[in-house]
PDB file of C-alpha atoms in Angstrom:
ATOM      1  CA  UNK L   1       6.241  -9.156 -10.047  1.00  0.00           C
ATOM      2  CA  UNK L   2       3.212  -7.048 -10.946  1.00  0.00           C
ATOM      3  CA  UNK L   3       1.539  -9.516 -13.250  1.00  0.00           C
ATOM      4  CA  UNK L   4       0.365  -9.317 -16.844  1.00  0.00           C
ATOM      5  CA  UNK L   5      -2.432  -6.852 -16.088  1.00  0.00           C
ATOM      6  CA  UNK L   6       0.159  -4.075 -15.629  1.00  0.00           C
ATOM      7  CA  UNK L   7       2.107  -4.816 -18.794  1.00  0.00           C
ATOM      8  CA  UNK L   8       2.725  -1.624 -20.790  1.00  0.00           C
ATOM      9  CA  UNK L   9      -0.035  -1.240 -23.360  1.00  0.00           C
ATOM     10  CA  UNK L  10      -2.696  -3.118 -21.385  1.00  0.00           C
ATOM     11  CA  UNK L  11      -6.015  -1.436 -20.605  1.00  0.00           C
ATOM     12  CA  UNK L  12      -5.380  -1.550 -16.853  1.00  0.00           C
ATOM     13  CA  UNK L  13      -1.922  -0.018 -17.327  1.00  0.00           C
ATOM     14  CA  UNK L  14      -3.431   2.789 -19.441  1.00  0.00           C
ATOM     15  CA  UNK L  15      -6.008   3.528 -16.757  1.00  0.00           C
ATOM     16  CA  UNK L  16      -3.341   3.594 -14.046  1.00  0.00           C
ATOM     17  CA  UNK L  17      -1.224   5.893 -16.187  1.00  0.00           C
ATOM     18  CA  UNK L  18      -4.176   8.283 -16.577  1.00  0.00           C
ATOM     19  CA  UNK L  19      -4.768   8.322 -12.824  1.00  0.00           C
ATOM     20  CA  UNK L  20      -1.074   9.029 -12.213  1.00  0.00           C
ATOM     21  CA  UNK L  21      -1.150  11.904 -14.698  1.00  0.00           C
ATOM     22  CA  UNK L  22      -4.165  13.381 -12.931  1.00  0.00           C
ATOM     23  CA  UNK L  23      -2.566  12.995  -9.501  1.00  0.00           C
ATOM     24  CA  UNK L  24       0.704  14.491 -10.727  1.00  0.00           C
ATOM     25  CA  UNK L  25      -1.022  17.631 -11.935  1.00  0.00           C
ATOM     26  CA  UNK L  26      -2.424  18.375  -8.477  1.00  0.00           C
ATOM     27  CA  UNK L  27      -0.855  20.942  -6.172  1.00  0.00           C
ATOM     28  CA  UNK L  28      -1.967  19.354  -2.907  1.00  0.00           C
ATOM     29  CA  UNK L  29       0.896  18.242  -0.669  1.00  0.00           C
ATOM     30  CA  UNK L  30      -0.463  14.786   0.111  1.00  0.00           C
ATOM     31  CA  UNK L  31      -1.310  14.120  -3.521  1.00  0.00           C
ATOM     32  CA  UNK L  32       2.155  15.155  -4.713  1.00  0.00           C
ATOM     33  CA  UNK L  33       3.769  12.984  -2.063  1.00  0.00           C
ATOM     34  CA  UNK L  34       1.767   9.965  -3.213  1.00  0.00           C
ATOM     35  CA  UNK L  35       2.682  10.724  -6.821  1.00  0.00           C
ATOM     36  CA  UNK L  36       6.410  10.750  -6.023  1.00  0.00           C
ATOM     37  CA  UNK L  37       6.080   7.602  -3.892  1.00  0.00           C
ATOM     38  CA  UNK L  38       4.312   5.808  -6.713  1.00  0.00           C
ATOM     39  CA  UNK L  39       6.989   6.903  -9.185  1.00  0.00           C
ATOM     40  CA  UNK L  40       9.616   5.519  -6.822  1.00  0.00           C
ATOM     41  CA  UNK L  41       7.788   2.192  -6.604  1.00  0.00           C
ATOM     42  CA  UNK L  42       7.601   2.012 -10.385  1.00  0.00           C
ATOM     43  CA  UNK L  43      11.338   2.652 -10.642  1.00  0.00           C
ATOM     44  CA  UNK L  44      12.108  -0.035  -8.079  1.00  0.00           C
ATOM     45  CA  UNK L  45       9.648  -2.744  -9.064  1.00  0.00           C
ATOM     46  CA  UNK L  46       8.662  -2.094 -12.683  1.00  0.00           C
ATOM     47  CA  UNK L  47      11.511  -0.118 -14.253  1.00  0.00           C
ATOM     48  CA  UNK L  48      10.381  -0.834 -17.819  1.00  0.00           C
ATOM     49  CA  UNK L  49       6.818   0.375 -17.232  1.00  0.00           C
ATOM     50  CA  UNK L  50       7.542   4.073 -17.756  1.00  0.00           C
ATOM     51  CA  UNK L  51      10.434   5.656 -19.692  1.00  0.00           C
ATOM     52  CA  UNK L  52      13.198   7.272 -17.655  1.00  0.00           C
ATOM     53  CA  UNK L  53      12.544  10.643 -19.294  1.00  0.00           C
ATOM     54  CA  UNK L  54       8.944  10.664 -18.004  1.00  0.00           C
ATOM     55  CA  UNK L  55      10.094   9.937 -14.464  1.00  0.00           C
ATOM     56  CA  UNK L  56      12.739  12.645 -14.571  1.00  0.00           C
ATOM     57  CA  UNK L  57      10.338  15.187 -16.052  1.00  0.00           C
ATOM     58  CA  UNK L  58       7.926  14.622 -13.155  1.00  0.00           C
ATOM     59  CA  UNK L  59      10.603  14.463 -10.438  1.00  0.00           C
ATOM     60  CA  UNK L  60      12.723  17.530 -11.253  1.00  0.00           C
ATOM     61  CA  UNK L  61      10.078  20.100 -10.166  1.00  0.00           C
ATOM     62  CA  UNK L  62       9.711  18.168  -6.906  1.00  0.00           C
ATOM     63  CA  UNK L  63      13.398  18.747  -6.115  1.00  0.00           C
ATOM     64  CA  UNK L  64      12.538  22.329  -5.203  1.00  0.00           C
ATOM     65  CA  UNK L  65       9.400  21.598  -3.178  1.00  0.00           C
ATOM     66  CA  UNK L  66       8.940  23.280   0.192  1.00  0.00           C
ATOM     67  CA  UNK L  67       8.232  19.865   1.702  1.00  0.00           C
ATOM     68  CA  UNK L  68      11.375  17.959   2.824  1.00  0.00           C
ATOM     69  CA  UNK L  69       9.654  14.603   2.311  1.00  0.00           C
ATOM     70  CA  UNK L  70       9.015  15.482  -1.357  1.00  0.00           C
ATOM     71  CA  UNK L  71      12.615  16.525  -1.907  1.00  0.00           C
ATOM     72  CA  UNK L  72      13.965  13.422  -0.192  1.00  0.00           C
ATOM     73  CA  UNK L  73      11.789  11.056  -2.221  1.00  0.00           C
ATOM     74  CA  UNK L  74      12.559  12.837  -5.488  1.00  0.00           C
ATOM     75  CA  UNK L  75      16.329  12.693  -4.944  1.00  0.00           C
ATOM     76  CA  UNK L  76      16.291   9.084  -3.802  1.00  0.00           C
ATOM     77  CA  UNK L  77      14.173   8.117  -6.822  1.00  0.00           C
ATOM     78  CA  UNK L  78      16.590   9.901  -9.162  1.00  0.00           C
ATOM     79  CA  UNK L  79      19.436   8.020  -7.530  1.00  0.00           C
ATOM     80  CA  UNK L  80      17.613   4.724  -8.104  1.00  0.00           C
ATOM     81  CA  UNK L  81      17.150   5.692 -11.743  1.00  0.00           C
ATOM     82  CA  UNK L  82      20.868   6.432 -12.073  1.00  0.00           C
ATOM     83  CA  UNK L  83      21.700   3.041 -10.569  1.00  0.00           C
ATOM     84  CA  UNK L  84      19.153   1.161 -12.686  1.00  0.00           C
ATOM     85  CA  UNK L  85      19.673   2.835 -16.052  1.00  0.00           C
ATOM     86  CA  UNK L  86      22.792   5.010 -16.079  1.00  0.00           C
ATOM     87  CA  UNK L  87      22.880   5.273 -19.875  1.00  0.00           C
ATOM     88  CA  UNK L  88      19.406   6.831 -20.013  1.00  0.00           C
ATOM     89  CA  UNK L  89      20.128   9.185 -17.119  1.00  0.00           C
ATOM     90  CA  UNK L  90      23.252  10.599 -18.750  1.00  0.00           C
ATOM     91  CA  UNK L  91      21.105  12.408 -21.323  1.00  0.00           C
ATOM     92  CA  UNK L  92      18.699  13.904 -18.784  1.00  0.00           C
ATOM     93  CA  UNK L  93      21.071  16.745 -17.763  1.00  0.00           C
ATOM     94  CA  UNK L  94      19.980  16.921 -14.124  1.00  0.00           C
ATOM     95  CA  UNK L  95      23.426  17.823 -12.786  1.00  0.00           C
ATOM     96  CA  UNK L  96      22.787  21.559 -12.569  1.00  0.00           C
ATOM     97  CA  UNK L  97      19.444  20.976 -10.822  1.00  0.00           C
ATOM     98  CA  UNK L  98      21.166  18.838  -8.204  1.00  0.00           C
ATOM     99  CA  UNK L  99      23.931  21.399  -7.673  1.00  0.00           C
ATOM    100  CA  UNK L 100      21.326  24.172  -7.392  1.00  0.00           C
ATOM    101  CA  UNK L 101      19.484  22.109  -4.851  1.00  0.00           C
ATOM    102  CA  UNK L 102      22.611  21.881  -2.701  1.00  0.00           C
ATOM    103  CA  UNK L 103      22.812  25.688  -2.528  1.00  0.00           C
ATOM    104  CA  UNK L 104      19.497  26.050  -0.744  1.00  0.00           C
ATOM    105  CA  UNK L 105      19.085  22.731   1.058  1.00  0.00           C
ATOM    106  CA  UNK L 106      18.723  23.120   4.827  1.00  0.00           C
ATOM    107  CA  UNK L 107      18.129  19.471   5.726  1.00  0.00           C
ATOM    108  CA  UNK L 108      21.490  17.744   6.251  1.00  0.00           C
ATOM    109  CA  UNK L 109      20.118  14.282   5.433  1.00  0.00           C
ATOM    110  CA  UNK L 110      18.754  15.471   2.097  1.00  0.00           C
ATOM    111  CA  UNK L 111      21.963  17.368   1.337  1.00  0.00           C
ATOM    112  CA  UNK L 112      23.968  14.183   1.977  1.00  0.00           C
ATOM    113  CA  UNK L 113      21.676  12.253  -0.356  1.00  0.00           C
ATOM    114  CA  UNK L 114      22.020  14.938  -3.047  1.00  0.00           C
ATOM    115  CA  UNK L 115      25.831  14.759  -2.771  1.00  0.00           C
ATOM    116  CA  UNK L 116      25.729  10.959  -3.051  1.00  0.00           C
ATOM    117  CA  UNK L 117      23.447  11.235  -6.093  1.00  0.00           C
ATOM    118  CA  UNK L 118      25.786  13.720  -7.774  1.00  0.00           C
ATOM    119  CA  UNK L 119      28.747  11.437  -7.103  1.00  0.00           C
ATOM    120  CA  UNK L 120      26.873   8.435  -8.526  1.00  0.00           C
ATOM    121  CA  UNK L 121      25.981  10.442 -11.621  1.00  0.00           C
ATOM    122  CA  UNK L 122      29.567  11.640 -11.924  1.00  0.00           C
ATOM    123  CA  UNK L 123      30.926   8.087 -11.783  1.00  0.00           C
ATOM    124  CA  UNK L 124      28.519   6.859 -14.433  1.00  0.00           C
ATOM    125  CA  UNK L 125      28.651   9.734 -16.902  1.00  0.00           C
ATOM    126  CA  UNK L 126      32.010  11.453 -16.555  1.00  0.00           C
ATOM    127  CA  UNK L 127      34.044   8.770 -18.370  1.00  0.00           C
ATOM    128  CA  UNK L 128      31.698   9.068 -21.368  1.00  0.00           C
ATOM    129  CA  UNK L 129      31.165  12.857 -21.316  1.00  0.00           C
ATOM    130  CA  UNK L 130      34.024  14.586 -19.480  1.00  0.00           C
ATOM    131  CA  UNK L 131      33.595  17.845 -21.402  1.00  0.00           C
ATOM    132  CA  UNK L 132      29.973  18.127 -20.280  1.00  0.00           C
ATOM    133  CA  UNK L 133      31.023  17.793 -16.639  1.00  0.00           C
ATOM    134  CA  UNK L 134      33.704  20.430 -17.117  1.00  0.00           C
ATOM    135  CA  UNK L 135      31.051  22.751 -18.590  1.00  0.00           C
ATOM    136  CA  UNK L 136      28.637  22.064 -15.713  1.00  0.00           C
ATOM    137  CA  UNK L 137      31.326  22.722 -13.118  1.00  0.00           C
ATOM    138  CA  UNK L 138      32.431  25.874 -14.945  1.00  0.00           C
ATOM    139  CA  UNK L 139      28.821  27.123 -14.893  1.00  0.00           C
ATOM    140  CA  UNK L 140      28.550  26.371 -11.187  1.00  0.00           C
ATOM    141  CA  UNK L 141      31.714  28.300 -10.400  1.00  0.00           C
TER     142      UNK L 141
END
């Protein structure tokens, strides 16, 4: 879809990756929003371009942003990652972050999305790691 110029390892891909890293390190609201939007587009249209761990590492801090649009995009992108590559997401241990997010979330639409994301993660990882889910739930209680 993106063409050979954005193949991982190409010069253009490396330049884009550097720009994304620079944008991601900014604290400006608009810049962070664009960073999360771009990450979401990569997940949807070029899932092999960036490892799941890199996406998760950049999205988790955004879950606790003061901006609802940031939180919404971060959660929806994490849900896409869970749907696209459940095996990789199992090892990311984001369950507690999502549960913590539910405690303070004031936007009902975002809270619904967080619940749906937790359920999706539960369905994909619980059969393989039931003891981990029991530990997470015990910690939450």
